[in-house]
């Protein structure tokens, strides 16, 4: 019997490409640290777990953002949604801190969904406007200074604690979010509606899908994910601060796009986004070891997004 040849499907190629890129980053980072420091921290389990712990905040943001991108839309309100959630969580304190933070993100997401789905404002414009609104509200709330309120013990536990001294709790929170997103996208009518709208919204509407409702829920999920990430990040930092979400938008978009999700919507798998997040985390780690300034990192993220658009964007949308 002739051996079977393993062929990658169109959805598997971006994941395989991103996984190969992860290995390349590991090789470059390991080689660089061995040459300059005589050691290879990237290969140490404790170091990798620490990086994934910090990367879990990005992973949660990317999970919510992927749902919106699958629609063919974008959510640019993530930075100050995350910041506002962190500030409100620390301001409320007590047992209501985490619900308050997630609630802020959910509320912003609902407003975004209403503006995009029912007012028919382009998502790029509406969410960018909401980002500016949230920034103004938080500056007014704090007077432009860093809030003096601290994160609760539970927020800090979820962000920095480790089970058995090994497994970060934040990683488990990211895992729970990942399982939820995968279940929504693959096991529910909402998930099928998201892919259908991303392929062709008009056809989805004519087939009986309540497109406005699906868009509203997708933006609400993105906002809630940003809110949860803000709560965890405040717990990790022990407090909230101005602009704490600014560093997460470009890397989150890059992670989603690197993972093969079509920026025009309709195509993408969460596994690809997961690999994309790990790639960004490792890339960020290598750049930190190389002492790359933040400006240089942003340039690299932007170039990665443009490159992936050129690589994947030519395939167009899925029509079948």
Coordinates of C-alpha atoms in Angstrom, one line a residue:
X1 CA 0.0 0.0 0.0
X2 CA 1.4 3.4 -1.0
X3 CA 2.1 5.7 1.9
X4 CA -0.4 8.5 2.5
X5 CA 0.9 12.0 2.0
X6 CA -0.2 14.5 4.6
X7 CA -1.6 17.6 2.9
X8 CA -2.4 20.8 4.7
X9 CA -5.7 22.4 4.1
X10 CA -6.1 26.1 3.4
X11 CA -6.9 26.8 7.1
X12 CA -3.9 24.7 8.3
X13 CA -1.2 26.5 6.3
X14 CA -1.2 29.7 8.3
X15 CA -1.1 27.8 11.5
X16 CA 1.9 25.7 10.3
X17 CA 3.5 28.9 9.0
X18 CA 3.1 30.6 12.4
X19 CA 4.3 27.5 14.2
X20 CA 7.4 27.4 12.1
X21 CA 7.9 31.1 12.8
X22 CA 7.7 30.3 16.6
X23 CA 10.5 27.7 16.2
X24 CA 12.6 30.3 14.2
X25 CA 12.2 32.9 17.0
X26 CA 13.2 30.3 19.6
X27 CA 16.3 29.4 17.6
X28 CA 17.3 33.1 17.1
X29 CA 16.6 34.0 20.7
X30 CA 18.5 30.9 22.0
X31 CA 21.5 31.5 19.7
X32 CA 21.6 35.2 20.7
X33 CA 21.5 34.6 24.4
X34 CA 24.0 31.8 24.2
X35 CA 26.4 34.0 22.3
X36 CA 26.0 37.1 24.5
X37 CA 25.2 35.6 28.0
X38 CA 26.4 32.0 27.8
X39 CA 23.0 30.7 28.8
X40 CA 19.6 30.1 27.1
X41 CA 16.7 31.3 29.3
X42 CA 14.2 30.8 26.5
X43 CA 14.6 27.0 26.9
X44 CA 14.0 27.0 30.7
X45 CA 10.5 25.9 31.7
X46 CA 10.2 28.5 34.5
X47 CA 11.1 31.3 32.1
X48 CA 8.7 30.2 29.5
X49 CA 5.9 29.9 32.0
X50 CA 6.6 33.4 33.2
X51 CA 6.4 34.7 29.7
X52 CA 3.2 32.9 29.0
X53 CA 1.8 34.2 32.3
X54 CA 2.4 37.8 31.0
X55 CA 1.2 36.8 27.6
X56 CA -2.1 35.5 28.9
X57 CA -3.3 39.1 29.1
X58 CA -2.6 39.5 25.4
X59 CA -4.1 36.1 24.6
X60 CA -7.4 37.1 26.3
X61 CA -7.5 40.4 24.3
X62 CA -6.7 38.6 21.0
X63 CA -9.4 36.0 21.7
X64 CA -12.1 38.7 21.9
X65 CA -10.6 40.6 19.0
X66 CA -10.6 37.6 16.7
X67 CA -14.4 37.2 17.1
X68 CA -14.8 40.7 15.7
X69 CA -12.3 40.3 13.0
X70 CA -14.0 37.2 11.8
X71 CA -17.0 39.4 11.1
X72 CA -14.9 41.6 8.8
X73 CA -14.9 44.4 11.4
X74 CA -12.3 45.7 13.8
X75 CA -12.3 46.9 17.4
X76 CA -9.9 49.8 18.0
X77 CA -11.4 50.7 21.4
X78 CA -9.4 47.9 23.1
X79 CA -6.7 50.1 24.7
X80 CA -8.9 52.4 26.8
X81 CA -11.6 49.8 27.3
X82 CA -8.9 47.7 29.0
X83 CA -7.6 50.8 30.9
X84 CA -11.1 51.9 32.0
X85 CA -11.9 48.4 33.2
X86 CA -8.8 48.3 35.3
X87 CA -9.4 51.7 36.8
X88 CA -13.0 51.0 37.6
X89 CA -12.2 47.6 39.2
X90 CA -9.6 49.1 41.5
X91 CA -11.9 52.0 42.3
X92 CA -14.8 49.8 43.2
X93 CA -12.7 47.3 45.2
X94 CA -14.1 44.5 47.3
X95 CA -16.1 41.5 45.9
X96 CA -17.5 43.7 43.1
X97 CA -14.2 44.7 41.7
X98 CA -13.9 42.0 39.0
X99 CA -17.6 42.2 37.9
X100 CA -17.3 46.0 37.7
X101 CA -14.2 45.7 35.5
X102 CA -15.7 43.1 33.2
X103 CA -19.0 45.0 33.2
X104 CA -17.3 48.2 31.9
X105 CA -15.8 46.2 29.0
X106 CA -19.1 44.6 28.3
X107 CA -20.9 47.9 28.3
X108 CA -18.3 49.5 25.9
X109 CA -18.7 46.4 23.6
X110 CA -22.4 46.8 23.6
X111 CA -22.2 50.4 22.6
X112 CA -19.7 49.5 19.8
X113 CA -22.1 46.8 18.6
X114 CA -25.1 49.1 18.6
X115 CA -23.1 51.7 16.6
X116 CA -21.8 49.2 14.1
X117 CA -24.9 47.0 13.7
X118 CA -27.8 49.3 14.0
X119 CA -26.4 52.8 13.2
X120 CA -24.3 51.3 10.4
X121 CA -21.2 53.3 11.3
X122 CA -17.9 51.7 10.0
X123 CA -16.4 49.8 12.9
X124 CA -13.0 51.4 12.5
X125 CA -14.5 54.9 13.0
X126 CA -17.0 54.0 15.7
X127 CA -14.6 52.0 17.9
X128 CA -11.8 54.6 17.5
X129 CA -14.3 57.2 18.6
X130 CA -15.3 55.1 21.6
X131 CA -11.6 54.7 22.5
X132 CA -11.3 58.5 22.6
X133 CA -14.5 58.8 24.7
X134 CA -13.2 56.2 27.2
X135 CA -9.9 58.0 27.4
X136 CA -11.6 61.3 28.1
X137 CA -13.8 59.8 30.8
X138 CA -10.8 58.2 32.5
X139 CA -8.7 61.4 32.4
X140 CA -11.7 63.3 33.9
X141 CA -12.1 60.5 36.5
X142 CA -8.5 60.6 37.6
X143 CA -7.6 64.2 36.8
X144 CA -4.9 62.9 34.5
X145 CA -3.0 61.3 37.3
X146 CA -2.4 57.7 38.2
X147 CA -5.2 56.3 40.4
X148 CA -4.2 55.7 44.0
X149 CA -6.5 52.8 44.4
X150 CA -5.0 49.3 44.5
X151 CA -6.0 45.9 43.1
X152 CA -7.9 43.5 45.3
X153 CA -6.3 40.3 46.7
X154 CA -8.5 38.2 44.3
X155 CA -7.3 40.3 41.3
X156 CA -3.7 39.8 42.3
X157 CA -4.3 36.1 42.9
X158 CA -5.7 35.6 39.4
X159 CA -2.8 37.5 37.9
X160 CA 0.3 36.4 39.7
X161 CA -0.5 33.3 41.8
X162 CA 0.8 29.8 40.8
X163 CA -0.8 26.5 41.5
X164 CA 1.7 24.1 43.0
X165 CA 4.3 26.8 42.5
X166 CA 4.4 26.0 38.8
X167 CA 1.2 26.7 36.8
X168 CA 0.2 30.4 36.6
X169 CA -3.5 31.0 37.5
X170 CA -3.6 33.6 34.7
X171 CA -2.7 30.9 32.2
X172 CA -5.7 28.9 33.4
X173 CA -8.0 31.9 33.0
X174 CA -6.7 32.3 29.4
X175 CA -7.4 28.6 28.9
X176 CA -11.0 29.0 30.1
X177 CA -11.5 32.0 27.7
X178 CA -9.9 29.9 24.9
X179 CA -12.3 27.0 25.5
X180 CA -15.2 29.4 25.6
X181 CA -14.3 31.0 22.3
X182 CA -13.7 27.7 20.6
X183 CA -17.0 26.4 21.8
X184 CA -18.8 29.5 20.6
X185 CA -17.2 29.4 17.1
X186 CA -17.6 25.7 16.5
X187 CA -20.6 24.5 18.5
X188 CA -23.1 27.3 18.4
X189 CA -25.4 29.0 15.9
X190 CA -23.7 32.3 17.0
X191 CA -20.4 31.0 15.7
X192 CA -21.9 29.8 12.4
X193 CA -23.5 33.3 12.1
X194 CA -20.1 35.0 12.7
X195 CA -18.5 33.1 9.9
X196 CA -21.4 33.6 7.6
X197 CA -21.4 37.4 8.1
X198 CA -17.7 37.5 7.6
X199 CA -18.1 35.7 4.2
X200 CA -21.0 37.9 3.0
X201 CA -23.3 39.8 5.4
X202 CA -26.1 40.2 2.8
X203 CA -26.2 36.5 2.1
X204 CA -26.2 35.7 5.8
X205 CA -29.2 38.1 6.3
X206 CA -31.1 36.5 3.4
X207 CA -30.5 33.1 4.9
X208 CA -32.3 34.1 8.0
X209 CA -29.5 35.1 10.4
X210 CA -30.2 38.0 12.6
X211 CA -27.0 39.8 11.5
X212 CA -27.4 42.8 13.8
X213 CA -27.8 40.6 16.9
X214 CA -24.7 38.6 16.0
X215 CA -22.6 41.7 15.4
X216 CA -23.8 43.2 18.7
X217 CA -22.9 40.0 20.7
X218 CA -19.5 39.7 19.0
X219 CA -18.5 43.3 20.0
X220 CA -19.9 42.7 23.5
X221 CA -17.6 39.6 23.7
X222 CA -14.6 41.6 22.5
X223 CA -15.3 44.3 25.1
X224 CA -15.8 41.8 27.9
X225 CA -12.5 40.1 27.0
X226 CA -10.7 43.5 27.1
X227 CA -12.3 44.2 30.4
X228 CA -11.1 40.9 31.9
X229 CA -7.6 41.5 30.6
X230 CA -7.7 44.9 32.2
X231 CA -8.7 43.4 35.6
X232 CA -5.9 40.8 35.3
X233 CA -3.3 43.4 34.3
X234 CA -4.3 45.6 37.2
X235 CA -3.8 42.6 39.5
X236 CA -0.4 41.9 38.0
X237 CA 0.7 45.6 38.4
X238 CA -1.2 45.8 41.8
X239 CA -2.8 49.0 40.5
X240 CA -4.2 50.7 37.3
X241 CA -2.4 53.5 35.4
X242 CA -3.0 55.8 32.5
X243 CA -2.6 54.2 29.1
X244 CA -2.0 50.7 30.3
X245 CA -3.9 49.2 27.4
X246 CA -2.0 51.1 24.6
X247 CA 0.6 48.4 24.2
X248 CA -1.9 45.7 23.5
X249 CA -3.8 46.7 20.4
X250 CA -1.2 46.2 17.7
X251 CA 0.2 42.9 19.2
X252 CA -3.3 41.5 19.5
X253 CA -4.2 42.3 15.9
X254 CA -0.8 40.9 14.8
X255 CA -1.4 37.7 16.7
X256 CA -4.8 37.2 15.1
X257 CA -3.6 38.0 11.6
X258 CA -0.4 35.9 12.0
X259 CA -2.6 33.0 13.0
X260 CA -4.3 33.1 9.6
X261 CA -7.6 34.9 10.4
X262 CA -8.6 36.8 7.3
X263 CA -8.7 40.5 8.1
X264 CA -11.7 40.8 5.7
X265 CA -13.6 38.2 7.8
X266 CA -15.1 34.7 7.2
X267 CA -12.0 32.6 7.7
X268 CA -9.8 31.7 10.6
X269 CA -9.3 29.2 13.4
X270 CA -8.6 29.9 17.1
X271 CA -5.7 27.5 17.1
X272 CA -4.0 29.9 14.7
X273 CA -4.6 32.9 17.0
X274 CA -3.2 30.8 19.9
X275 CA 0.0 30.1 18.0
X276 CA 0.1 33.8 17.0
X277 CA -0.1 34.9 20.6
X278 CA 2.7 32.6 21.6
X279 CA 4.8 33.9 18.6
X280 CA 4.3 37.5 19.7
X281 CA 5.1 36.6 23.3
X282 CA 8.4 34.9 22.3
X283 CA 9.2 37.7 19.8
X284 CA 8.6 40.3 22.6
X285 CA 10.9 38.3 24.9
X286 CA 13.7 38.1 22.4
X287 CA 13.4 41.9 21.7
X288 CA 13.5 42.5 25.4
X289 CA 16.7 40.5 25.7
X290 CA 18.1 42.5 22.7
X291 CA 17.0 45.7 24.6
X292 CA 14.9 46.8 21.7
X293 CA 13.1 50.1 22.5
X294 CA 9.3 50.2 22.5
X295 CA 9.2 52.3 19.3
X296 CA 11.2 49.6 17.5
X297 CA 8.7 46.9 18.7
X298 CA 5.7 48.9 17.4
X299 CA 7.4 49.2 14.0
X300 CA 8.0 45.4 14.0
X301 CA 4.4 44.7 14.9
X302 CA 3.2 47.0 12.2
X303 CA 5.5 45.4 9.6
X304 CA 4.3 41.9 10.7
X305 CA 0.6 43.0 10.2
X306 CA 1.3 44.4 6.7
X307 CA 3.3 41.4 5.7
X308 CA 0.6 39.0 6.8
X309 CA -2.0 41.0 5.0
X310 CA 0.1 40.7 1.8
X311 CA 0.5 36.9 2.4
X312 CA -3.0 36.0 3.4
X313 CA -5.1 38.8 2.0
X314 CA -4.7 37.7 -1.6
X315 CA -6.8 34.6 -0.9
X316 CA -9.9 36.7 -0.4
X317 CA -12.9 35.6 1.5
X318 CA -14.4 32.1 1.7
X319 CA -17.5 31.9 -0.3
X320 CA -18.4 28.3 0.2

